[in-house]
């Protein structure tokens, strides 16, 4: 996608932005992003991406009604080839920064995240269907799906792994395949991409906004918890349970999903020979406990 063409469209839409500093983010899979002035402009890369932006705009309009956390606000139409919304306040709060904060500050951020997830996951289903989301699909009720995933991992990843890594993967899948871990769930509206770079905070660790609902839709609430385990660690997620007790009920599924997503990235790397997929896990939390372990405790010295 040509930056000059994108800027021409932006200047035609808002001439006051001409000549202002900008930065481009060309790495998004679905959208080419230009941030200029205090505006975020997202250019869809395909017709499918454009349709997804329209769905996202409809969802965001609904989310504004039920979720107290600040989220983007935009409309999508066929008149201009991009969507634009005001920059949200704050900056991403990464794990290495979060864990250096005092316990009270971490608790404050955890409470804000818990409130966001609680609000999001409890948006009424009839409101979602009225907003254009198809009826919730029935989640798979058989371990056959996960058995197929494990078969692919054994065939494609195991030749590259050491014995201890293979044993860890077999242990991860065992409770799913033998029925001790039930992967069924009640579908809810989930964000589905809660990486730390989508979570904004102010200098006081107050959650100021959540970005990028392009993957939002029906899903397992444990998937959002899994993303936070991956990004911040299970001991931080444990801080959220007081504000959103449902996390404790789906924690085992979240542990499984947090571990499985790294295997999925590795499979994409093998299948595409793109080394970027092998590197996605770098910098992510390693703080996650196995199936059946006690809830991850607070760090030593904290009450």
PDB file of C-alpha atoms in Angstrom:
ATOM      1  CA  UNK A   1       0.000   0.000   0.000  1.00  0.00           C
ATOM      2  CA  UNK A   2       1.463   3.354  -1.051  1.00  0.00           C
ATOM      3  CA  UNK A   3       1.906   5.896   1.769  1.00  0.00           C
ATOM      4  CA  UNK A   4       1.606   8.853  -0.598  1.00  0.00           C
ATOM      5  CA  UNK A   5      -1.794   7.638  -1.839  1.00  0.00           C
ATOM      6  CA  UNK A   6      -2.966   7.106   1.745  1.00  0.00           C
ATOM      7  CA  UNK A   7      -1.872  10.622   2.726  1.00  0.00           C
ATOM      8  CA  UNK A   8      -3.706  12.062  -0.277  1.00  0.00           C
ATOM      9  CA  UNK A   9      -6.928  10.436   0.889  1.00  0.00           C
ATOM     10  CA  UNK A  10      -6.352  11.725   4.433  1.00  0.00           C
ATOM     11  CA  UNK A  11      -5.662  15.289   3.277  1.00  0.00           C
ATOM     12  CA  UNK A  12      -8.760  15.261   1.066  1.00  0.00           C
ATOM     13  CA  UNK A  13     -10.804  14.197   4.097  1.00  0.00           C
ATOM     14  CA  UNK A  14      -9.186  16.626   6.556  1.00  0.00           C
ATOM     15  CA  UNK A  15      -7.076  19.358   4.902  1.00  0.00           C
ATOM     16  CA  UNK A  16      -5.902  20.638   8.297  1.00  0.00           C
ATOM     17  CA  UNK A  17      -3.737  17.514   8.620  1.00  0.00           C
ATOM     18  CA  UNK A  18      -1.640  18.378   5.540  1.00  0.00           C
ATOM     19  CA  UNK A  19       1.986  18.809   6.503  1.00  0.00           C
ATOM     20  CA  UNK A  20       1.588  17.430  10.023  1.00  0.00           C
ATOM     21  CA  UNK A  21       4.076  14.802  11.230  1.00  0.00           C
ATOM     22  CA  UNK A  22       2.894  11.233  10.797  1.00  0.00           C
ATOM     23  CA  UNK A  23       4.060   7.692  11.330  1.00  0.00           C
ATOM     24  CA  UNK A  24       3.026   4.596   9.430  1.00  0.00           C
ATOM     25  CA  UNK A  25       2.528   1.104  10.802  1.00  0.00           C
ATOM     26  CA  UNK A  26       2.773  -1.232   7.800  1.00  0.00           C
ATOM     27  CA  UNK A  27       2.843  -4.465   9.808  1.00  0.00           C
ATOM     28  CA  UNK A  28      -0.852  -5.091  10.462  1.00  0.00           C
ATOM     29  CA  UNK A  29      -2.190  -8.195   8.777  1.00  0.00           C
ATOM     30  CA  UNK A  30      -5.545  -6.605   7.919  1.00  0.00           C
ATOM     31  CA  UNK A  31      -4.972  -2.847   7.918  1.00  0.00           C
ATOM     32  CA  UNK A  32      -2.302  -0.365   6.940  1.00  0.00           C
ATOM     33  CA  UNK A  33      -2.239   2.285   9.678  1.00  0.00           C
ATOM     34  CA  UNK A  34      -1.147   5.917   9.574  1.00  0.00           C
ATOM     35  CA  UNK A  35      -1.152   8.011  12.747  1.00  0.00           C
ATOM     36  CA  UNK A  36      -1.188  11.715  11.974  1.00  0.00           C
ATOM     37  CA  UNK A  37      -1.900  14.566  14.354  1.00  0.00           C
ATOM     38  CA  UNK A  38      -4.263  13.095  16.922  1.00  0.00           C
ATOM     39  CA  UNK A  39      -5.928  10.774  14.418  1.00  0.00           C
ATOM     40  CA  UNK A  40      -5.528   7.060  13.685  1.00  0.00           C
ATOM     41  CA  UNK A  41      -6.320   6.199  10.054  1.00  0.00           C
ATOM     42  CA  UNK A  42      -6.752   2.517   9.146  1.00  0.00           C
ATOM     43  CA  UNK A  43      -6.735   1.461   5.492  1.00  0.00           C
ATOM     44  CA  UNK A  44      -8.093  -2.072   4.937  1.00  0.00           C
ATOM     45  CA  UNK A  45      -5.846  -4.308   2.827  1.00  0.00           C
ATOM     46  CA  UNK A  46      -8.673  -6.308   1.237  1.00  0.00           C
ATOM     47  CA  UNK A  47     -12.426  -6.425   0.719  1.00  0.00           C
ATOM     48  CA  UNK A  48     -12.600  -8.887   3.596  1.00  0.00           C
ATOM     49  CA  UNK A  49     -10.727  -6.427   5.834  1.00  0.00           C
ATOM     50  CA  UNK A  50     -13.110  -3.653   4.796  1.00  0.00           C
ATOM     51  CA  UNK A  51     -16.121  -5.778   5.714  1.00  0.00           C
ATOM     52  CA  UNK A  52     -14.485  -6.594   9.045  1.00  0.00           C
ATOM     53  CA  UNK A  53     -14.039  -2.863   9.746  1.00  0.00           C
ATOM     54  CA  UNK A  54     -17.772  -2.353   9.237  1.00  0.00           C
ATOM     55  CA  UNK A  55     -18.488  -5.176  11.682  1.00  0.00           C
ATOM     56  CA  UNK A  56     -15.999  -3.709  14.141  1.00  0.00           C
ATOM     57  CA  UNK A  57     -17.644  -0.278  13.920  1.00  0.00           C
ATOM     58  CA  UNK A  58     -21.050  -1.815  14.695  1.00  0.00           C
ATOM     59  CA  UNK A  59     -19.609  -3.746  17.640  1.00  0.00           C
ATOM     60  CA  UNK A  60     -17.868  -0.675  19.025  1.00  0.00           C
ATOM     61  CA  UNK A  61     -21.101   1.294  18.925  1.00  0.00           C
ATOM     62  CA  UNK A  62     -22.633  -1.432  21.094  1.00  0.00           C
ATOM     63  CA  UNK A  63     -19.593  -1.738  23.363  1.00  0.00           C
ATOM     64  CA  UNK A  64     -19.817   1.985  24.119  1.00  0.00           C
ATOM     65  CA  UNK A  65     -23.225   1.276  25.666  1.00  0.00           C
ATOM     66  CA  UNK A  66     -22.131  -1.546  27.974  1.00  0.00           C
ATOM     67  CA  UNK A  67     -18.416  -1.073  28.692  1.00  0.00           C
ATOM     68  CA  UNK A  68     -17.115   1.808  30.778  1.00  0.00           C
ATOM     69  CA  UNK A  69     -13.542   1.594  29.478  1.00  0.00           C
ATOM     70  CA  UNK A  70     -12.658   3.964  26.621  1.00  0.00           C
ATOM     71  CA  UNK A  71     -12.518   2.249  23.221  1.00  0.00           C
ATOM     72  CA  UNK A  72     -12.160   3.603  19.661  1.00  0.00           C
ATOM     73  CA  UNK A  73     -15.160   5.237  18.021  1.00  0.00           C
ATOM     74  CA  UNK A  74     -15.497   5.308  14.253  1.00  0.00           C
ATOM     75  CA  UNK A  75     -17.891   4.705  11.391  1.00  0.00           C
ATOM     76  CA  UNK A  76     -17.123   2.682   8.266  1.00  0.00           C
ATOM     77  CA  UNK A  77     -18.694   3.267   4.858  1.00  0.00           C
ATOM     78  CA  UNK A  78     -17.928   2.908   1.183  1.00  0.00           C
ATOM     79  CA  UNK A  79     -17.378   6.632   0.626  1.00  0.00           C
ATOM     80  CA  UNK A  80     -13.750   6.818   1.733  1.00  0.00           C
ATOM     81  CA  UNK A  81     -11.155   4.016   1.660  1.00  0.00           C
ATOM     82  CA  UNK A  82     -10.231   4.229   5.346  1.00  0.00           C
ATOM     83  CA  UNK A  83     -11.641   4.749   8.816  1.00  0.00           C
ATOM     84  CA  UNK A  84     -10.392   7.361  11.255  1.00  0.00           C
ATOM     85  CA  UNK A  85     -10.745   7.892  14.975  1.00  0.00           C
ATOM     86  CA  UNK A  86      -9.128  10.058  17.629  1.00  0.00           C
ATOM     87  CA  UNK A  87      -6.063   8.743  19.392  1.00  0.00           C
ATOM     88  CA  UNK A  88      -6.963   7.316  22.782  1.00  0.00           C
ATOM     89  CA  UNK A  89      -5.105   8.701  25.806  1.00  0.00           C
ATOM     90  CA  UNK A  90      -2.290   6.804  27.469  1.00  0.00           C
ATOM     91  CA  UNK A  91       0.437   4.486  26.262  1.00  0.00           C
ATOM     92  CA  UNK A  92       0.902   0.695  26.277  1.00  0.00           C
ATOM     93  CA  UNK A  93       1.861  -0.731  29.660  1.00  0.00           C
ATOM     94  CA  UNK A  94       4.260  -3.599  29.032  1.00  0.00           C
ATOM     95  CA  UNK A  95       5.014  -6.377  31.481  1.00  0.00           C
ATOM     96  CA  UNK A  96       8.544  -5.250  32.319  1.00  0.00           C
ATOM     97  CA  UNK A  97       7.135  -1.831  33.235  1.00  0.00           C
ATOM     98  CA  UNK A  98       4.062  -3.133  35.042  1.00  0.00           C
ATOM     99  CA  UNK A  99       5.981  -5.491  37.308  1.00  0.00           C
ATOM    100  CA  UNK A 100       8.307  -2.688  38.417  1.00  0.00           C
ATOM    101  CA  UNK A 101       5.337  -0.736  39.790  1.00  0.00           C
ATOM    102  CA  UNK A 102       4.372  -0.888  43.487  1.00  0.00           C
ATOM    103  CA  UNK A 103       1.829  -3.615  44.376  1.00  0.00           C
ATOM    104  CA  UNK A 104      -0.925  -1.015  44.827  1.00  0.00           C
ATOM    105  CA  UNK A 105      -0.375   0.294  41.302  1.00  0.00           C
ATOM    106  CA  UNK A 106      -0.460  -3.229  39.876  1.00  0.00           C
ATOM    107  CA  UNK A 107      -3.690  -3.878  41.781  1.00  0.00           C
ATOM    108  CA  UNK A 108      -5.206  -0.718  40.336  1.00  0.00           C
ATOM    109  CA  UNK A 109      -4.405  -1.769  36.760  1.00  0.00           C
ATOM    110  CA  UNK A 110      -5.649  -5.301  37.497  1.00  0.00           C
ATOM    111  CA  UNK A 111      -8.937  -3.954  38.860  1.00  0.00           C
ATOM    112  CA  UNK A 112      -9.440  -1.800  35.761  1.00  0.00           C
ATOM    113  CA  UNK A 113      -8.735  -4.733  33.438  1.00  0.00           C
ATOM    114  CA  UNK A 114     -11.078  -6.956  35.434  1.00  0.00           C
ATOM    115  CA  UNK A 115     -13.881  -4.403  35.120  1.00  0.00           C
ATOM    116  CA  UNK A 116     -13.281  -4.140  31.365  1.00  0.00           C
ATOM    117  CA  UNK A 117     -13.437  -7.913  30.846  1.00  0.00           C
ATOM    118  CA  UNK A 118     -16.452  -8.304  33.120  1.00  0.00           C
ATOM    119  CA  UNK A 119     -18.341  -5.623  31.179  1.00  0.00           C
ATOM    120  CA  UNK A 120     -17.301  -6.998  27.786  1.00  0.00           C
ATOM    121  CA  UNK A 121     -18.046 -10.645  28.511  1.00  0.00           C
ATOM    122  CA  UNK A 122     -21.512  -9.853  29.853  1.00  0.00           C
ATOM    123  CA  UNK A 123     -22.840  -7.795  26.935  1.00  0.00           C
ATOM    124  CA  UNK A 124     -26.307  -9.347  26.382  1.00  0.00           C
ATOM    125  CA  UNK A 125     -26.467 -11.838  23.536  1.00  0.00           C
ATOM    126  CA  UNK A 126     -29.672 -10.350  22.142  1.00  0.00           C
ATOM    127  CA  UNK A 127     -27.951  -6.953  21.905  1.00  0.00           C
ATOM    128  CA  UNK A 128     -25.098  -8.571  19.979  1.00  0.00           C
ATOM    129  CA  UNK A 129     -27.388 -10.220  17.456  1.00  0.00           C
ATOM    130  CA  UNK A 130     -29.315  -6.959  17.094  1.00  0.00           C
ATOM    131  CA  UNK A 131     -25.991  -5.264  16.270  1.00  0.00           C
ATOM    132  CA  UNK A 132     -25.477  -7.691  13.379  1.00  0.00           C
ATOM    133  CA  UNK A 133     -23.370 -10.399  15.002  1.00  0.00           C
ATOM    134  CA  UNK A 134     -24.540 -13.846  13.855  1.00  0.00           C
ATOM    135  CA  UNK A 135     -26.038 -16.088  16.544  1.00  0.00           C
ATOM    136  CA  UNK A 136     -23.458 -17.613  18.858  1.00  0.00           C
ATOM    137  CA  UNK A 137     -22.017 -20.853  17.460  1.00  0.00           C
ATOM    138  CA  UNK A 138     -22.049 -23.985  19.570  1.00  0.00           C
ATOM    139  CA  UNK A 139     -18.542 -24.670  20.921  1.00  0.00           C
ATOM    140  CA  UNK A 140     -17.038 -28.062  20.085  1.00  0.00           C
ATOM    141  CA  UNK A 141     -18.081 -30.628  22.712  1.00  0.00           C
ATOM    142  CA  UNK A 142     -15.615 -33.311  21.731  1.00  0.00           C
ATOM    143  CA  UNK A 143     -11.875 -33.592  22.362  1.00  0.00           C
ATOM    144  CA  UNK A 144     -11.554 -34.726  18.738  1.00  0.00           C
ATOM    145  CA  UNK A 145     -10.647 -31.184  17.624  1.00  0.00           C
ATOM    146  CA  UNK A 146      -7.778 -30.992  20.108  1.00  0.00           C
ATOM    147  CA  UNK A 147      -6.702 -34.527  19.247  1.00  0.00           C
ATOM    148  CA  UNK A 148      -6.312 -33.373  15.640  1.00  0.00           C
ATOM    149  CA  UNK A 149      -4.292 -30.350  16.770  1.00  0.00           C
ATOM    150  CA  UNK A 150      -1.985 -32.584  18.786  1.00  0.00           C
ATOM    151  CA  UNK A 151      -1.555 -34.926  15.822  1.00  0.00           C
ATOM    152  CA  UNK A 152      -0.394 -31.990  13.687  1.00  0.00           C
ATOM    153  CA  UNK A 153       1.993 -30.843  16.408  1.00  0.00           C
ATOM    154  CA  UNK A 154       3.466 -34.338  16.742  1.00  0.00           C
ATOM    155  CA  UNK A 155       3.911 -34.641  12.990  1.00  0.00           C
ATOM    156  CA  UNK A 156       5.261 -31.160  12.255  1.00  0.00           C
ATOM    157  CA  UNK A 157       6.864 -29.841  15.435  1.00  0.00           C
ATOM    158  CA  UNK A 158       8.117 -32.896  17.326  1.00  0.00           C
ATOM    159  CA  UNK A 159      10.948 -33.574  14.813  1.00  0.00           C
ATOM    160  CA  UNK A 160      12.397 -30.193  15.839  1.00  0.00           C
ATOM    161  CA  UNK A 161      11.897 -30.533  19.605  1.00  0.00           C
ATOM    162  CA  UNK A 162      13.840 -32.106  22.446  1.00  0.00           C
ATOM    163  CA  UNK A 163      12.406 -34.874  24.620  1.00  0.00           C
ATOM    164  CA  UNK A 164      11.528 -32.559  27.525  1.00  0.00           C
ATOM    165  CA  UNK A 165       9.635 -30.244  25.196  1.00  0.00           C
ATOM    166  CA  UNK A 166       7.704 -33.133  23.700  1.00  0.00           C
ATOM    167  CA  UNK A 167       6.862 -34.376  27.207  1.00  0.00           C
ATOM    168  CA  UNK A 168       5.598 -30.928  28.221  1.00  0.00           C
ATOM    169  CA  UNK A 169       3.286 -30.813  25.193  1.00  0.00           C
ATOM    170  CA  UNK A 170       1.935 -34.297  25.877  1.00  0.00           C
ATOM    171  CA  UNK A 171       1.271 -33.237  29.480  1.00  0.00           C
ATOM    172  CA  UNK A 172      -0.476 -30.063  28.303  1.00  0.00           C
ATOM    173  CA  UNK A 173      -2.926 -31.981  26.106  1.00  0.00           C
ATOM    174  CA  UNK A 174      -3.486 -34.965  28.410  1.00  0.00           C
ATOM    175  CA  UNK A 175      -6.264 -33.487  30.595  1.00  0.00           C
ATOM    176  CA  UNK A 176      -8.117 -32.234  27.496  1.00  0.00           C
ATOM    177  CA  UNK A 177      -7.991 -35.590  25.766  1.00  0.00           C
ATOM    178  CA  UNK A 178      -8.870 -37.682  28.822  1.00  0.00           C
ATOM    179  CA  UNK A 179     -11.751 -35.429  29.848  1.00  0.00           C
ATOM    180  CA  UNK A 180     -10.329 -33.914  33.043  1.00  0.00           C
ATOM    181  CA  UNK A 181     -10.311 -30.472  31.399  1.00  0.00           C
ATOM    182  CA  UNK A 182     -13.602 -29.581  29.742  1.00  0.00           C
ATOM    183  CA  UNK A 183     -12.985 -27.091  26.930  1.00  0.00           C
ATOM    184  CA  UNK A 184     -16.672 -26.296  26.394  1.00  0.00           C
ATOM    185  CA  UNK A 185     -17.819 -22.818  27.318  1.00  0.00           C
ATOM    186  CA  UNK A 186     -20.718 -20.394  27.148  1.00  0.00           C
ATOM    187  CA  UNK A 187     -19.962 -18.108  24.166  1.00  0.00           C
ATOM    188  CA  UNK A 188     -19.547 -14.430  25.027  1.00  0.00           C
ATOM    189  CA  UNK A 189     -18.282 -11.288  23.337  1.00  0.00           C
ATOM    190  CA  UNK A 190     -14.495 -11.393  23.625  1.00  0.00           C
ATOM    191  CA  UNK A 191     -11.763  -9.018  22.471  1.00  0.00           C
ATOM    192  CA  UNK A 192      -9.645 -11.926  21.198  1.00  0.00           C
ATOM    193  CA  UNK A 193      -6.382  -9.964  20.862  1.00  0.00           C
ATOM    194  CA  UNK A 194      -5.545  -8.582  24.302  1.00  0.00           C
ATOM    195  CA  UNK A 195      -1.838  -8.077  23.774  1.00  0.00           C
ATOM    196  CA  UNK A 196      -0.168  -5.504  26.008  1.00  0.00           C
ATOM    197  CA  UNK A 197       0.212  -3.079  23.087  1.00  0.00           C
ATOM    198  CA  UNK A 198      -3.590  -2.862  22.896  1.00  0.00           C
ATOM    199  CA  UNK A 199      -3.899  -1.816  26.563  1.00  0.00           C
ATOM    200  CA  UNK A 200      -3.264   1.854  27.360  1.00  0.00           C
ATOM    201  CA  UNK A 201      -2.554   3.343  30.778  1.00  0.00           C
ATOM    202  CA  UNK A 202      -1.690   6.706  32.283  1.00  0.00           C
ATOM    203  CA  UNK A 203       1.349   7.334  34.530  1.00  0.00           C
ATOM    204  CA  UNK A 204      -0.728   6.249  37.547  1.00  0.00           C
ATOM    205  CA  UNK A 205      -1.395   2.817  35.980  1.00  0.00           C
ATOM    206  CA  UNK A 206      -5.059   3.645  35.354  1.00  0.00           C
ATOM    207  CA  UNK A 207      -6.413   1.832  32.289  1.00  0.00           C
ATOM    208  CA  UNK A 208      -7.241   4.635  29.848  1.00  0.00           C
ATOM    209  CA  UNK A 209      -8.259   2.655  26.781  1.00  0.00           C
ATOM    210  CA  UNK A 210      -8.357  -0.634  24.898  1.00  0.00           C
ATOM    211  CA  UNK A 211      -7.481  -0.750  21.198  1.00  0.00           C
ATOM    212  CA  UNK A 212      -8.145  -2.889  18.127  1.00  0.00           C
ATOM    213  CA  UNK A 213     -11.374  -4.854  18.227  1.00  0.00           C
ATOM    214  CA  UNK A 214     -10.769  -6.260  14.752  1.00  0.00           C
ATOM    215  CA  UNK A 215     -10.804  -9.848  16.051  1.00  0.00           C
ATOM    216  CA  UNK A 216     -13.663  -9.316  18.527  1.00  0.00           C
ATOM    217  CA  UNK A 217     -16.708 -11.560  18.383  1.00  0.00           C
ATOM    218  CA  UNK A 218     -18.195 -14.686  19.911  1.00  0.00           C
ATOM    219  CA  UNK A 219     -15.682 -16.838  21.728  1.00  0.00           C
ATOM    220  CA  UNK A 220     -14.398 -18.382  24.923  1.00  0.00           C
ATOM    221  CA  UNK A 221     -13.865 -15.782  27.684  1.00  0.00           C
ATOM    222  CA  UNK A 222     -10.849 -17.859  28.710  1.00  0.00           C
ATOM    223  CA  UNK A 223      -9.164 -16.768  25.467  1.00  0.00           C
ATOM    224  CA  UNK A 224      -8.951 -13.197  26.757  1.00  0.00           C
ATOM    225  CA  UNK A 225      -7.578 -14.411  30.092  1.00  0.00           C
ATOM    226  CA  UNK A 226      -5.060 -16.556  28.207  1.00  0.00           C
ATOM    227  CA  UNK A 227      -3.814 -13.497  26.321  1.00  0.00           C
ATOM    228  CA  UNK A 228      -3.254 -11.717  29.635  1.00  0.00           C
ATOM    229  CA  UNK A 229      -1.419 -14.745  31.044  1.00  0.00           C
ATOM    230  CA  UNK A 230       0.801 -14.637  27.973  1.00  0.00           C
ATOM    231  CA  UNK A 231       1.342 -10.892  28.192  1.00  0.00           C
ATOM    232  CA  UNK A 232       1.537 -10.267  31.945  1.00  0.00           C
ATOM    233  CA  UNK A 233       1.744 -13.653  33.676  1.00  0.00           C
ATOM    234  CA  UNK A 234      -0.606 -15.720  35.785  1.00  0.00           C
ATOM    235  CA  UNK A 235       0.396 -14.109  39.092  1.00  0.00           C
ATOM    236  CA  UNK A 236      -0.760 -10.758  37.712  1.00  0.00           C
ATOM    237  CA  UNK A 237      -3.991 -12.285  36.384  1.00  0.00           C
ATOM    238  CA  UNK A 238      -4.607 -13.629  39.902  1.00  0.00           C
ATOM    239  CA  UNK A 239      -4.880  -9.999  41.014  1.00  0.00           C
ATOM    240  CA  UNK A 240      -7.891  -9.602  38.712  1.00  0.00           C
ATOM    241  CA  UNK A 241     -10.019 -12.327  40.266  1.00  0.00           C
ATOM    242  CA  UNK A 242     -11.365 -10.112  43.058  1.00  0.00           C
ATOM    243  CA  UNK A 243     -12.906  -7.843  40.415  1.00  0.00           C
ATOM    244  CA  UNK A 244     -13.943 -10.601  38.018  1.00  0.00           C
ATOM    245  CA  UNK A 245     -14.438 -13.915  39.882  1.00  0.00           C
ATOM    246  CA  UNK A 246     -15.345 -15.786  36.679  1.00  0.00           C
ATOM    247  CA  UNK A 247     -11.618 -15.857  35.868  1.00  0.00           C
ATOM    248  CA  UNK A 248     -11.095 -18.477  38.580  1.00  0.00           C
ATOM    249  CA  UNK A 249     -13.741 -20.701  37.001  1.00  0.00           C
ATOM    250  CA  UNK A 250     -12.096 -20.695  33.570  1.00  0.00           C
ATOM    251  CA  UNK A 251      -8.450 -20.414  34.661  1.00  0.00           C
ATOM    252  CA  UNK A 252      -7.575 -23.987  33.636  1.00  0.00           C
ATOM    253  CA  UNK A 253      -8.876 -23.392  30.093  1.00  0.00           C
ATOM    254  CA  UNK A 254      -6.938 -20.131  29.992  1.00  0.00           C
ATOM    255  CA  UNK A 255      -3.730 -21.880  31.033  1.00  0.00           C
ATOM    256  CA  UNK A 256      -4.207 -24.397  28.241  1.00  0.00           C
ATOM    257  CA  UNK A 257      -4.982 -21.727  25.655  1.00  0.00           C
ATOM    258  CA  UNK A 258      -2.002 -19.584  26.688  1.00  0.00           C
ATOM    259  CA  UNK A 259       0.341 -22.534  26.127  1.00  0.00           C
ATOM    260  CA  UNK A 260      -1.400 -23.747  22.978  1.00  0.00           C
ATOM    261  CA  UNK A 261      -1.159 -20.391  21.170  1.00  0.00           C
ATOM    262  CA  UNK A 262       2.649 -20.601  21.250  1.00  0.00           C
ATOM    263  CA  UNK A 263       2.431 -24.008  19.564  1.00  0.00           C
ATOM    264  CA  UNK A 264       0.114 -22.533  16.957  1.00  0.00           C
ATOM    265  CA  UNK A 265       2.643 -19.793  16.233  1.00  0.00           C
ATOM    266  CA  UNK A 266       5.380 -22.404  15.879  1.00  0.00           C
ATOM    267  CA  UNK A 267       3.234 -24.416  13.451  1.00  0.00           C
ATOM    268  CA  UNK A 268       2.738 -21.301  11.320  1.00  0.00           C
ATOM    269  CA  UNK A 269       6.484 -20.806  11.318  1.00  0.00           C
ATOM    270  CA  UNK A 270       7.122 -24.345  10.123  1.00  0.00           C
ATOM    271  CA  UNK A 271       4.404 -24.152   7.485  1.00  0.00           C
ATOM    272  CA  UNK A 272       5.359 -20.725   6.120  1.00  0.00           C
ATOM    273  CA  UNK A 273       9.126 -20.780   6.799  1.00  0.00           C
ATOM    274  CA  UNK A 274       8.618 -17.273   8.182  1.00  0.00           C
ATOM    275  CA  UNK A 275      10.971 -16.871  11.172  1.00  0.00           C
ATOM    276  CA  UNK A 276       8.793 -14.114  12.633  1.00  0.00           C
ATOM    277  CA  UNK A 277       6.323 -16.729  13.884  1.00  0.00           C
ATOM    278  CA  UNK A 278       9.075 -18.465  15.857  1.00  0.00           C
ATOM    279  CA  UNK A 279       9.896 -15.188  17.605  1.00  0.00           C
ATOM    280  CA  UNK A 280       6.427 -14.049  18.675  1.00  0.00           C
ATOM    281  CA  UNK A 281       6.836 -15.513  22.153  1.00  0.00           C
ATOM    282  CA  UNK A 282       9.978 -13.499  22.934  1.00  0.00           C
ATOM    283  CA  UNK A 283       9.312 -11.032  25.729  1.00  0.00           C
ATOM    284  CA  UNK A 284       6.074 -12.753  26.735  1.00  0.00           C
ATOM    285  CA  UNK A 285       5.472 -13.957  30.281  1.00  0.00           C
ATOM    286  CA  UNK A 286       6.689 -17.379  31.359  1.00  0.00           C
ATOM    287  CA  UNK A 287       4.546 -17.200  34.498  1.00  0.00           C
ATOM    288  CA  UNK A 288       1.887 -19.875  33.928  1.00  0.00           C
ATOM    289  CA  UNK A 289       1.197 -22.990  35.963  1.00  0.00           C
ATOM    290  CA  UNK A 290       0.241 -26.481  34.720  1.00  0.00           C
ATOM    291  CA  UNK A 291      -3.174 -28.101  34.874  1.00  0.00           C
ATOM    292  CA  UNK A 292      -4.224 -28.934  38.409  1.00  0.00           C
ATOM    293  CA  UNK A 293      -1.771 -26.557  40.097  1.00  0.00           C
ATOM    294  CA  UNK A 294      -2.917 -24.180  42.814  1.00  0.00           C
ATOM    295  CA  UNK A 295      -3.825 -20.641  41.821  1.00  0.00           C
ATOM    296  CA  UNK A 296      -0.696 -18.663  41.099  1.00  0.00           C
ATOM    297  CA  UNK A 297       0.264 -16.820  44.271  1.00  0.00           C
ATOM    298  CA  UNK A 298       1.261 -13.220  44.681  1.00  0.00           C
ATOM    299  CA  UNK A 299       5.017 -12.596  44.645  1.00  0.00           C
ATOM    300  CA  UNK A 300       6.826 -13.230  47.936  1.00  0.00           C
ATOM    301  CA  UNK A 301       6.477 -10.439  50.449  1.00  0.00           C
ATOM    302  CA  UNK A 302       3.050  -9.286  49.271  1.00  0.00           C
ATOM    303  CA  UNK A 303      -0.022  -9.758  51.363  1.00  0.00           C
TER     304      UNK A 303
END
